[in-house]
Coordinates of C-alpha atoms and ligand atoms in Angstrom, one line a residue:
X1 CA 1.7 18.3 -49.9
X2 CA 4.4 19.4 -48.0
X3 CA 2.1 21.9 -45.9
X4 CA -0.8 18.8 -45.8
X5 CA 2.1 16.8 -44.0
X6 CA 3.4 19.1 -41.8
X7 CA -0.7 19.9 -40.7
X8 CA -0.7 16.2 -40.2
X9 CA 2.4 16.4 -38.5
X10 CA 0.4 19.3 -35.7
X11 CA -2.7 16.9 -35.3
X12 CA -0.7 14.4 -34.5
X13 CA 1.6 15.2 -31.9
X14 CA -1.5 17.4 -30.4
X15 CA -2.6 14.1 -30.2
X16 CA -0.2 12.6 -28.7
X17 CA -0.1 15.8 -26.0
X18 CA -4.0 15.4 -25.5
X19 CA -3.0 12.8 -23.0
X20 CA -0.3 14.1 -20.5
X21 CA -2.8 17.5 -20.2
X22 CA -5.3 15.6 -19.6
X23 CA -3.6 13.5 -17.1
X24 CA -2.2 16.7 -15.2
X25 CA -5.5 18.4 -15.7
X26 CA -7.2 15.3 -13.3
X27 CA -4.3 15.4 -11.4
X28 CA -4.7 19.2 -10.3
X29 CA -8.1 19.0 -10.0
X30 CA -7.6 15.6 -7.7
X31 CA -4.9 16.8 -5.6
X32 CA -6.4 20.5 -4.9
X33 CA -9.6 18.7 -3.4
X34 CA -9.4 18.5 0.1
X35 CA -10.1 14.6 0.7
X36 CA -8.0 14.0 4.4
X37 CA -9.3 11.6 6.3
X38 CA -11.1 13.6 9.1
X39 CA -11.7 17.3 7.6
X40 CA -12.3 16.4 3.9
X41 CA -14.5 15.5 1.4
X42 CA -14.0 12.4 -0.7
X43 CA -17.3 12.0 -2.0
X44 CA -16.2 15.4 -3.7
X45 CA -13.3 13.7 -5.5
X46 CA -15.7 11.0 -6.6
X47 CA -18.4 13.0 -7.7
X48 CA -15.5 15.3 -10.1
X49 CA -14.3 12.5 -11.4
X50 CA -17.4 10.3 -12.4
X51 CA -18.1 14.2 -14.3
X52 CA -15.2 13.4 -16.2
X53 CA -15.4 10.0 -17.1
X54 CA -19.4 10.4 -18.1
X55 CA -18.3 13.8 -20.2
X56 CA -15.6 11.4 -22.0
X57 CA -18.7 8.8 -22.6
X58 CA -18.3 5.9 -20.1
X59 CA -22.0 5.7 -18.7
X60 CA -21.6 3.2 -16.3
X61 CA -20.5 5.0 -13.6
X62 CA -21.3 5.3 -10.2
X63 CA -20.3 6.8 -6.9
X64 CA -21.5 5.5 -3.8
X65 CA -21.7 7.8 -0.3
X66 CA -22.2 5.5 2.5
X67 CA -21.6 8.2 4.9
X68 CA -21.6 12.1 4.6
X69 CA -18.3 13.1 2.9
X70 CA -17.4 9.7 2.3
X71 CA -17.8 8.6 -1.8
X72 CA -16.6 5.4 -3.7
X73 CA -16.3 5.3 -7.1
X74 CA -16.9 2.2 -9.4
X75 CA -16.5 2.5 -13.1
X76 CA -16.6 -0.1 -15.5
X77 CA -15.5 -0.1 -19.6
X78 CA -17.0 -2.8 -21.0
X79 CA -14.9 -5.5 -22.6
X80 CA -16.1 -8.5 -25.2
X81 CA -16.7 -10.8 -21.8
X82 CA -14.1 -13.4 -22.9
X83 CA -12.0 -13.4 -20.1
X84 CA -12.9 -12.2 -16.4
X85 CA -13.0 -8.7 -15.8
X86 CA -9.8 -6.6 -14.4
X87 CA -9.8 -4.4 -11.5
X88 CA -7.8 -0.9 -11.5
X89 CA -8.0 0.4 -7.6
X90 CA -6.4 3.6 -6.1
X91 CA -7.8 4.8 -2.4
X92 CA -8.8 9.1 -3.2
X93 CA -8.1 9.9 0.7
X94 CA -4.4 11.0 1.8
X95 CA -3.1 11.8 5.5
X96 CA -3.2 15.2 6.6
X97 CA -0.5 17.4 6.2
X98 CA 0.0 20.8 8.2
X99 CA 0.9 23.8 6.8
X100 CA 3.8 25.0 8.9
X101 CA 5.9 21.8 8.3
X102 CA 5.8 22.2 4.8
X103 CA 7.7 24.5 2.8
X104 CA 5.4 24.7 0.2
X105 CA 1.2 24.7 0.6
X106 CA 0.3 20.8 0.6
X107 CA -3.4 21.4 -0.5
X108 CA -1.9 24.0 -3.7
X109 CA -0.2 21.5 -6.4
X110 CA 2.7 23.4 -7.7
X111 CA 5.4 22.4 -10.1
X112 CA 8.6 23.4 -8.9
X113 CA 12.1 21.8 -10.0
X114 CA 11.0 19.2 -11.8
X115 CA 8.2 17.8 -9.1
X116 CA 4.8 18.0 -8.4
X117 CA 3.9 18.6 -4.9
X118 CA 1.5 18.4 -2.9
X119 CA -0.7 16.1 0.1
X120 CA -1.6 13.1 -2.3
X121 CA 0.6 13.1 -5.4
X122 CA 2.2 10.3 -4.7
X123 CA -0.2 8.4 -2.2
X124 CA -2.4 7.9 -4.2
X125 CA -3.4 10.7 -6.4
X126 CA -1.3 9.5 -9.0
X127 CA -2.5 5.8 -9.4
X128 CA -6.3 7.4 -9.3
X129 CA -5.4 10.2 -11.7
X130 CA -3.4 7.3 -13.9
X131 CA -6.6 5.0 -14.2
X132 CA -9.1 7.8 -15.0
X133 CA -7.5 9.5 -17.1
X134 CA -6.0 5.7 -19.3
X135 CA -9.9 5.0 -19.2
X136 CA -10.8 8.1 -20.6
X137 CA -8.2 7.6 -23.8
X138 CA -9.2 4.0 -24.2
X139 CA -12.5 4.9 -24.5
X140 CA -12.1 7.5 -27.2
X141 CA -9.5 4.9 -29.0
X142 CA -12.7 2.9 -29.0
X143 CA -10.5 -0.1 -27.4
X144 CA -12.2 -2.9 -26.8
X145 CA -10.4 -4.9 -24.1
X146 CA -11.4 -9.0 -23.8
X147 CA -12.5 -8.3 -20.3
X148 CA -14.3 -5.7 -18.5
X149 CA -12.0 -2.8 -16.7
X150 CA -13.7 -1.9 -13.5
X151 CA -12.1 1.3 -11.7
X152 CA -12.1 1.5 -8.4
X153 CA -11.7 5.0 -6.2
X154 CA -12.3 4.4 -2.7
X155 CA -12.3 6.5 0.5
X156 CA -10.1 5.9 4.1
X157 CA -7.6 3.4 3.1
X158 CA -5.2 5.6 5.7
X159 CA -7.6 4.6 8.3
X160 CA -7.2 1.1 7.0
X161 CA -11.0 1.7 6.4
X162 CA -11.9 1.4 10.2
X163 CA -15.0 2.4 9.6
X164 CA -15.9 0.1 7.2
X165 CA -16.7 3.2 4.3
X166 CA -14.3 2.5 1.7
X167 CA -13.1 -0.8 0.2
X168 CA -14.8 -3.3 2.8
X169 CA -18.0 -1.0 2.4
X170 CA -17.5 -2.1 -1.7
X171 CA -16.9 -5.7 -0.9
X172 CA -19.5 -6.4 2.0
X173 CA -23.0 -4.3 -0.4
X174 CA -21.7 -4.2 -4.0
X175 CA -19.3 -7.6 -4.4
X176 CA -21.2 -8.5 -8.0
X177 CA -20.1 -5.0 -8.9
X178 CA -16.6 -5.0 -8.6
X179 CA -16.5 -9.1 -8.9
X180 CA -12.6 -8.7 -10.6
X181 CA -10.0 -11.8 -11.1
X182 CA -7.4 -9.6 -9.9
X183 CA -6.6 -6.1 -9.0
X184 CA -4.2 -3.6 -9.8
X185 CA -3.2 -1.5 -7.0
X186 CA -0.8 0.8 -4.6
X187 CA 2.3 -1.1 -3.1
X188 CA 5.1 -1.4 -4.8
X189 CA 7.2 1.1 -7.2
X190 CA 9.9 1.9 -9.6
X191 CA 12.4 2.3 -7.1
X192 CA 15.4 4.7 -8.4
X193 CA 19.0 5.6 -6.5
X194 CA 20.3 9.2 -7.5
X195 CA 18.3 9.1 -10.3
X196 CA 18.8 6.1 -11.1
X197 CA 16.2 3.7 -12.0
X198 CA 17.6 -0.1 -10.1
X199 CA 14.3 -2.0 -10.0
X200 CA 10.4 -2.4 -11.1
X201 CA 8.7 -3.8 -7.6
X202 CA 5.6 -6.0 -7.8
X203 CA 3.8 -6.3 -4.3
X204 CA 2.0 -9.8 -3.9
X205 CA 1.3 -9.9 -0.6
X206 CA 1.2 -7.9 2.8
X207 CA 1.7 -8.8 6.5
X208 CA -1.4 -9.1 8.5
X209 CA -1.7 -6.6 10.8
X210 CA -3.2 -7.5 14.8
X211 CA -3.0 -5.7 18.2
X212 CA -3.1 -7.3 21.4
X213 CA -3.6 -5.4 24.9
X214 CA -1.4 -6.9 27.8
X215 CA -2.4 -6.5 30.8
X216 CA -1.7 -7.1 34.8
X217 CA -3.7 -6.3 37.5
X218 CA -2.9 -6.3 40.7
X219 CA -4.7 -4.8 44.6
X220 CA -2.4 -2.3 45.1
X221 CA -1.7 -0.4 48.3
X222 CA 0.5 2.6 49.9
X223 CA 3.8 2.6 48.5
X224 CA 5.0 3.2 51.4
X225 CA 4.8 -0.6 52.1
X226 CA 5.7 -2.0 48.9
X227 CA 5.2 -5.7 48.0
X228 CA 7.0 -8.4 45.2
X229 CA 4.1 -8.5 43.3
X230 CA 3.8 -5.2 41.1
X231 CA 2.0 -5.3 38.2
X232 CA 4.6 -2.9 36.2
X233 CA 7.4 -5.1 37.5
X234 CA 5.5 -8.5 35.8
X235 CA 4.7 -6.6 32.8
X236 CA 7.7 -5.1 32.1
X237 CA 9.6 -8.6 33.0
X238 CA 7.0 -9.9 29.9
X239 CA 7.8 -7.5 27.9
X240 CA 11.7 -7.5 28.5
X241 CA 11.4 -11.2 27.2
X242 CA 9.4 -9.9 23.6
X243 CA 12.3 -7.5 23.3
X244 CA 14.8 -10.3 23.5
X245 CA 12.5 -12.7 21.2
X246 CA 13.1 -13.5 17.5
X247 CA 10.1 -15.0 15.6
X248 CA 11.3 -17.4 13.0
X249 CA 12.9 -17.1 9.4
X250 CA 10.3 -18.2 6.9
X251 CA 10.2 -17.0 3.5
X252 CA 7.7 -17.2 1.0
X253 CA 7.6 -17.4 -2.8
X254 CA 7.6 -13.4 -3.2
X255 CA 10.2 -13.3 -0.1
X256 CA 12.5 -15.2 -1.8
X257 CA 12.4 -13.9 -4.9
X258 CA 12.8 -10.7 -3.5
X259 CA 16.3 -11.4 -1.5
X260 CA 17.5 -13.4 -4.8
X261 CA 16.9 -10.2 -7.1
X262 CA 17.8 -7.6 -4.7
X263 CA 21.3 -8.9 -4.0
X264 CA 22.6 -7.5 -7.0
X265 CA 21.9 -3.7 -5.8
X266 CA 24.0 -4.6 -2.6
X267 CA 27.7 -4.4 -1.2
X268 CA 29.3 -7.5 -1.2
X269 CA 28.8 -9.1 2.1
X270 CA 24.8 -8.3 2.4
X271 CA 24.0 -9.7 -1.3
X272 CA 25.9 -12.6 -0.4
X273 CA 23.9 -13.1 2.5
X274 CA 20.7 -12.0 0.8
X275 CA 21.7 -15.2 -1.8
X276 CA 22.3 -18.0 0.8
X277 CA 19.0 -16.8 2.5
X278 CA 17.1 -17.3 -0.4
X279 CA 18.7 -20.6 -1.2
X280 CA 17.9 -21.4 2.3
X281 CA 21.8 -22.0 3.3
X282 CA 22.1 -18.9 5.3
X283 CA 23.9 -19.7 8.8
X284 CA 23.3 -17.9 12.3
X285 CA 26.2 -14.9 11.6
X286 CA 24.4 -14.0 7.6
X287 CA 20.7 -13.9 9.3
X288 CA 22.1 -11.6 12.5
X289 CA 23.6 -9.4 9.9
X290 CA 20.3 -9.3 7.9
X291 CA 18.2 -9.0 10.7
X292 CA 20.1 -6.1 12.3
X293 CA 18.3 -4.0 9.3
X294 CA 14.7 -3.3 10.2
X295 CA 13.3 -3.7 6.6
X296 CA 14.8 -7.2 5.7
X297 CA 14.1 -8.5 9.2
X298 CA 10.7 -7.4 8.3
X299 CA 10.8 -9.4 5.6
X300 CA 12.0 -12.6 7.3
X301 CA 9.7 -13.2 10.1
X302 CA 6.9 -12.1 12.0
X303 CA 7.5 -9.5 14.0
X304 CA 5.8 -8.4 17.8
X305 CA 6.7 -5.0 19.7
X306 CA 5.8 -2.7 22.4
X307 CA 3.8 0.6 20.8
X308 CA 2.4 1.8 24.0
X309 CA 2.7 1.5 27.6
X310 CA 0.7 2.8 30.8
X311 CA 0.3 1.9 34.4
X312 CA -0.5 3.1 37.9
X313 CA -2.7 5.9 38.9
X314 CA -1.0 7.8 41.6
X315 CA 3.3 8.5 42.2
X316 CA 2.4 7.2 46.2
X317 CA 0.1 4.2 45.6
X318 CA 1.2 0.3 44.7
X319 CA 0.0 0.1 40.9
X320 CA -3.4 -1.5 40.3
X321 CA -2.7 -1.3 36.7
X322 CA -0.4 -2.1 33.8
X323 CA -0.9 -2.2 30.4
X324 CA 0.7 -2.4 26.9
X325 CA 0.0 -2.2 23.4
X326 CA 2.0 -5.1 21.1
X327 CA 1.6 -4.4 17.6
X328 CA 2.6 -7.7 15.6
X329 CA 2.9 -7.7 11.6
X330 CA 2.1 -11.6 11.2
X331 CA 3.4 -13.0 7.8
X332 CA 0.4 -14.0 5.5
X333 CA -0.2 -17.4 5.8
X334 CA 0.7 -17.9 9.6
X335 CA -1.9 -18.8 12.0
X336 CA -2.8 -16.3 14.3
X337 CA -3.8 -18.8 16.6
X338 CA -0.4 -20.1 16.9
X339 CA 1.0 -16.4 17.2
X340 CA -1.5 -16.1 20.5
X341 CA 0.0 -19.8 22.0
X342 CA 4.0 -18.1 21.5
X343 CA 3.0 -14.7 22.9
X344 CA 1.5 -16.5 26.0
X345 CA 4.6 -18.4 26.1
X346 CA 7.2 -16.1 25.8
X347 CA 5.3 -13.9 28.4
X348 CA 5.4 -17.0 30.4
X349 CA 3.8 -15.2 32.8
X350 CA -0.3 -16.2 33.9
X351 CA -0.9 -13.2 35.4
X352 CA -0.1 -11.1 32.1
X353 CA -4.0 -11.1 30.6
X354 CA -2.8 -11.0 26.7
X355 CA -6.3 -9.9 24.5
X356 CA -6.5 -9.6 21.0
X357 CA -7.4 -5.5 20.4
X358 CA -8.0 -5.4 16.2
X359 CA -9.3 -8.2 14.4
X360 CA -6.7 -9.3 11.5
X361 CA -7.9 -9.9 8.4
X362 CA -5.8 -12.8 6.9
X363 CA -4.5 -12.4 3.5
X364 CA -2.8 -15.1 0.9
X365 CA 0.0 -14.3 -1.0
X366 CA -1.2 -13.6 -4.9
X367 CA 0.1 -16.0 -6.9
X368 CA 2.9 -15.1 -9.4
X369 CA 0.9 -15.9 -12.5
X370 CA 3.0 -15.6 -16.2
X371 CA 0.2 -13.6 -17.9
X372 CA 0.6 -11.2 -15.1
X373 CA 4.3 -10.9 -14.6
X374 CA 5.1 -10.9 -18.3
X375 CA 3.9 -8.3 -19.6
X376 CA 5.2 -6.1 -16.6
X377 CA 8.8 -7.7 -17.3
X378 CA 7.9 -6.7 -21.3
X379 CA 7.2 -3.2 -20.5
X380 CA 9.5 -3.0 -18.0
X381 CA 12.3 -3.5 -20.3
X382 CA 10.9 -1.1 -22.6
X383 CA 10.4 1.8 -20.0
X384 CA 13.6 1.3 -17.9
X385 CA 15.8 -0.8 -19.6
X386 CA 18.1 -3.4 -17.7
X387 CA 16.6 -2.8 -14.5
X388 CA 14.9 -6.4 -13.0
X389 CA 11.4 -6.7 -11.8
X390 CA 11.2 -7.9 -7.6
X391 CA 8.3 -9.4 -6.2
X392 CA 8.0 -7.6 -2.7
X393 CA 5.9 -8.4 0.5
X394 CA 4.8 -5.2 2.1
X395 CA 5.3 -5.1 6.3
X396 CA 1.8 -2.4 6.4
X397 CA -1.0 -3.3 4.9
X398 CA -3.3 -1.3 2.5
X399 CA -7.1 -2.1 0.9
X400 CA -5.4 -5.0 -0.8
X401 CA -5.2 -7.1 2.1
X402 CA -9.1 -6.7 2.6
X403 CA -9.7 -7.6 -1.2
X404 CA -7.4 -10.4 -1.2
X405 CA -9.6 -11.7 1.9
X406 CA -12.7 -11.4 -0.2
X407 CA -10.6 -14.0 -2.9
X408 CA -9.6 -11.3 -5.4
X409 CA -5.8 -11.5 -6.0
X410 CA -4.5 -8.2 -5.5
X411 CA -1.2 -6.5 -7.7
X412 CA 0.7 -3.6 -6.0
X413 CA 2.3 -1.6 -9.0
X414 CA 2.3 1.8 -9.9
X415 CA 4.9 2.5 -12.3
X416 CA 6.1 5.4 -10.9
X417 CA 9.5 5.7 -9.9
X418 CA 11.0 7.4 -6.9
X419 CA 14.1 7.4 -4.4
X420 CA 14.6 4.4 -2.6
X421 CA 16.3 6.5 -0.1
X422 CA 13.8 9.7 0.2
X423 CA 9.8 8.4 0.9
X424 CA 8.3 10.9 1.2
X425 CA 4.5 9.4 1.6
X426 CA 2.4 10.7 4.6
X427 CA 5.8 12.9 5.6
X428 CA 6.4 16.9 4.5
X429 CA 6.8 18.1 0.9
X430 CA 5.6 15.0 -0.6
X431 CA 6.3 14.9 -4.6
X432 CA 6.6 13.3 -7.4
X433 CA 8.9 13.6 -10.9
X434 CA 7.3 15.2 -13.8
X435 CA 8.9 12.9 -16.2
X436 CA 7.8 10.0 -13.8
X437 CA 4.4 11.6 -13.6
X438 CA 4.8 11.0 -17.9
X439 CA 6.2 7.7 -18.1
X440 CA 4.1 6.3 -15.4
X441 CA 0.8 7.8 -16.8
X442 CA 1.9 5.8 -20.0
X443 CA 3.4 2.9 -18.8
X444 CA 0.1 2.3 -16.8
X445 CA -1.9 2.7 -20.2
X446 CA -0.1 0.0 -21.5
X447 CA 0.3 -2.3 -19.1
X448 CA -3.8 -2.3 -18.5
X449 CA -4.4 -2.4 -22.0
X450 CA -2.0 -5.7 -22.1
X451 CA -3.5 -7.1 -19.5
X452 CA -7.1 -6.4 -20.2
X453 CA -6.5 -7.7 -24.0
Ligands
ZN1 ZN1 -1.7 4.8 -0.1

C-alpha cells in the first residue's frame, strides 16, 4: 500500500510537471525560430506548431501562407456550440535584434538568473507558447468547453501588418473561420515594482494611429536675395503652434477606471490628482501636473507631434520645399474628421497642404462585460493576491485594433508579470521570469478554461 501510494504519488506530480516541460519545450522551439519581420520565417513557426497541436490530436488545424515566409495559424478545439466561440491570438513575428547590443545571443534562448532570454520571449512568444501548449492539455483532459477555442498565430503585427499578411489577411479571406465573440490577446500585463506584484492590467482599447504629411511649397530663388515668404519659415511657424497645442482631456470608461485604481500605487500629490481626474473635478494646476508625464497625458487626450522634418535642396537656393511628418494617436471614439478641421486650424496657415499619409483604422473601446472581468478578478486574487485589476487604454496599437474594427471585441491580457519600470519589449536582452513564465502558463489555462466554460 504504502509503496502503491507513494507510485501514485510519482504519476502524479509527473503529471503535474508534464505541463511546464511541455510549455518550455514550445517555448524553445518558438523562440529559437528565426521569425523577424524582414529576414525570417514565420510560416516556419506556424508549420512547428500545427506539428504539435495535430501530434497532441487537434485535427482542425491549419496554417495559411499568403506570401513566402509569411504563415498564419488557425486552430480550433471544438466546444458543445452553446455559447459563441472564444478567440486566443498571439502575433509569432518579433523585431529584430542585433547581436552586438546584446549581451547574450537573442536568437539562442538561455536561462540565466532566473530569466529566459531571448528576441520574442516576452513579445509574444510567451502568449503563443501559453495558448498552444493550454490547448494541447485541454485536449488530453478531454475538456469540453461550451464554446469553440479558436487559436490564432499570426505573422507581422510589428509591421502593424502593412502588408496586409497577418491578421487583416485572416479577417478580409477567412472571417467565418475565426468568427469569435471576443479575443484574448497582447496588451496589458501583471505589472510588478522590485518584485513586487502591484496590479493585473486589462487592455480594452487602443488609440488609433494616423500620419499626416505637411507640406509648403514655395518658387524659390538665389538666397542671395532672400524673400518673407519661405516655406521652412511657414512650416516651422505651423508647427511651432502644434508644439504649443493641447488636445482636450476626455476620458473614457477604461480611462477612468484606470486613473481611479492606479492612484493607490502613487505618492500623494499625483493619486490625488489621478482621483479628482477621474471624478472629473480635476482643475487646471492637477491636469498640468498630470500632463507633464508623457504616459498619463497619453492617456488623457489625443495627442499630434512632429516625427520627421525636411526641406530645401541646396545651402545657396530659397527652399522650394518643406515638409513634416505629424504622427497623432487619436483616442478611439474621436472623429478623425474633426482631428483634420483642428490641425488645419491650429496650422492656421492655407499655404501649409496638410494630407492624410496612413489610413487609421478606427477602433471602439471593448466593453467591460462581468463574465469577462470576473473571472480575471477571481483568478487574479488567487494568483497574486491583493493586487487590483486596471482597465488600461494602450497609446500604440497592436492586431487588436484591426479585429476590433472587424466587430470582434478584443482583451489584452497576458498574465505575465514584469517590471513596470524595466520594458524591455523590442529593446536589448529582452526576458522574462521563470516563475512568471509558470504562473502565467497556468493562470492562462484557467482563465480560458473559465471563460470558454
Ligand atoms: Zn507584440
Amino acid at each position: 500500500m504504502k509503496l502503491a501510494g507513494l507510485a501514485i504519488g510519482l504519476l502524479l506530480s509527473s503529471l503535474v510537471c508534464a505541463q511546464p516541460r511541455l510549455a518550455r519545450e514550445i517555448y524553445r522551439e518558438l523562440v529559437e525560430i528565426n521569425t523577424v519581420t524582414n529576414s525570417g520565417d514565420t510560416a516556419r513557426a506556424a508549420d512547428a506548431m500545427a506539428a504539435r497541436l495535430k501530434a497532441a490530436g487537434i485535427t482542425e488545424v491549419q496554417v495559411f501562407k499568403p506570401a513566402p515566409k509569411k504563415g498564419n495559424l488557425v486552430a480550433r478545439l471544438r466546444g458543445t456550440g452553446k455559447k459563441k466561440p472564444m478567440m486566443v491570438m498571439a502575433h509569432i513575428d518579433v523585431v529584430d535584434a542585433k547581436r552586438e547590443d546584446w549581451s547574450l545571443d537573442p536568437s539562442a534562448p538561455t536561462e540565466k538568473d532566473g530569466y529566459f532570454y531571448g528576441r520574442g520571449t516576452g513579445d509574444d512568444k510567451f502568449m503563443a507558447t501559453a495558448f498552444v501548449a493550454n490547448l494541447i492539455r485541454y485536449k488530453r483532459e478531454n475538456f469540453r468547453p461550451s464554446r469553440d477555442i479558436i487559436l490564432v498565430l499570426e505573422t507581422d503585427e510589428e509591421i502593424g501588418d502593412a502588408n496586409q499578411l497577418g491578421i487583416r489577411w485572416l479577417i478580409e479571406h477567412q472571417r467565418a473561420l475565426i468568427d469569435a465573440e471576443f479575443a484574448l490577446n497582447e496588451g496589458a500585463d501583471v505589472g510588478t515594482r522590485n518584485g513586487r506584484p502591484l496590479r493585473n492590467g486589462i487592455q480594452t482599447a487602443e488609440k488609433v494611429y494616423v500620419d499626416y504629411r505637411l507640406e509648403v511649397t514655395n518658387r524659390g530663388g538665389h538666397s542671395s536675395l532672400p524673400r518673407k515668404d519661405n516655406a521652412i519659415y511657414r512650416l516651422a511657424a505651423g508647427l511651432e503652434r502644434l508644439g504649443r497645442f493641447e488636445f482636450p482631456v476626455k476620458l473614457n470608461e477604461t480611462t477612468r477606471l484606470w486613473f481611479e485604481r492606479s492612484a493607490a500605487m502613487e505618492s500623494p500629490q499625483v493619486a490625488a490628482d489621478m482621483r479628482a481626474l477621474a471624478a472629473g473635478t480635476a482643475d487646471a494646476a492637477a491636469i498640468a501636473r498630470l500632463s507633464a508625464d508623457p504616459s498619463y497625458n497619453a492617456r488623457m487626450r489625443t495627442t499630434c507631434v512632429a516625427t520627421m522634418l525636411q526641406g530645401g535642396h541646396a545651402p545657396n537656393a530659397l527652399p522650394q520645399l518643406a515638409r513634416a511628418n505629424v504622427n497623432c494617436r487619436v483616442l478611439p471614439g474621436e472623429s478623425i474628421v474633426e482631428l483634420e478641421i483642428t490641425l488645419a486650424q491650429i496650422m492656421a496657415d492655407y499655404e501649409i497642404k496638410i494630407t492624410r499619409a496612413y489610413e487609421p483604422t478606427t477602433s471602439q473601446p471593448s466593453p467591460l462585460k462581468p463574465e469577462i472581468i470576473q473571472p480575471i478578478e477571481k483568478l487574479t486574487a488567487q494568483f497574486w493576491p491583493g493586487i487590483p485589476v486596471i482597465p488600461s487604454m494602450s497609446s500604440g496599437a497592436t492586431d487588436g485594433s484591426f479585429l476590433r474594427n472587424a466587430g470582434i471585441a478584443v482583451y489584452g491580457h497576458s498574465g505575465l508579470a514584469s517590471d513596470i519600470d524595466d520594458v524591455r519589449a523590442h529593446g536589448r536582452d529582452e526576458r522574462v521570469g521563470v516563475k512568471a513564465f509558470d504562473d502565467g502558463i497556468e493562470y492562462l489555462y484557467q482563465l480560458v478554461k473559465a471563460l470558454a466554460q
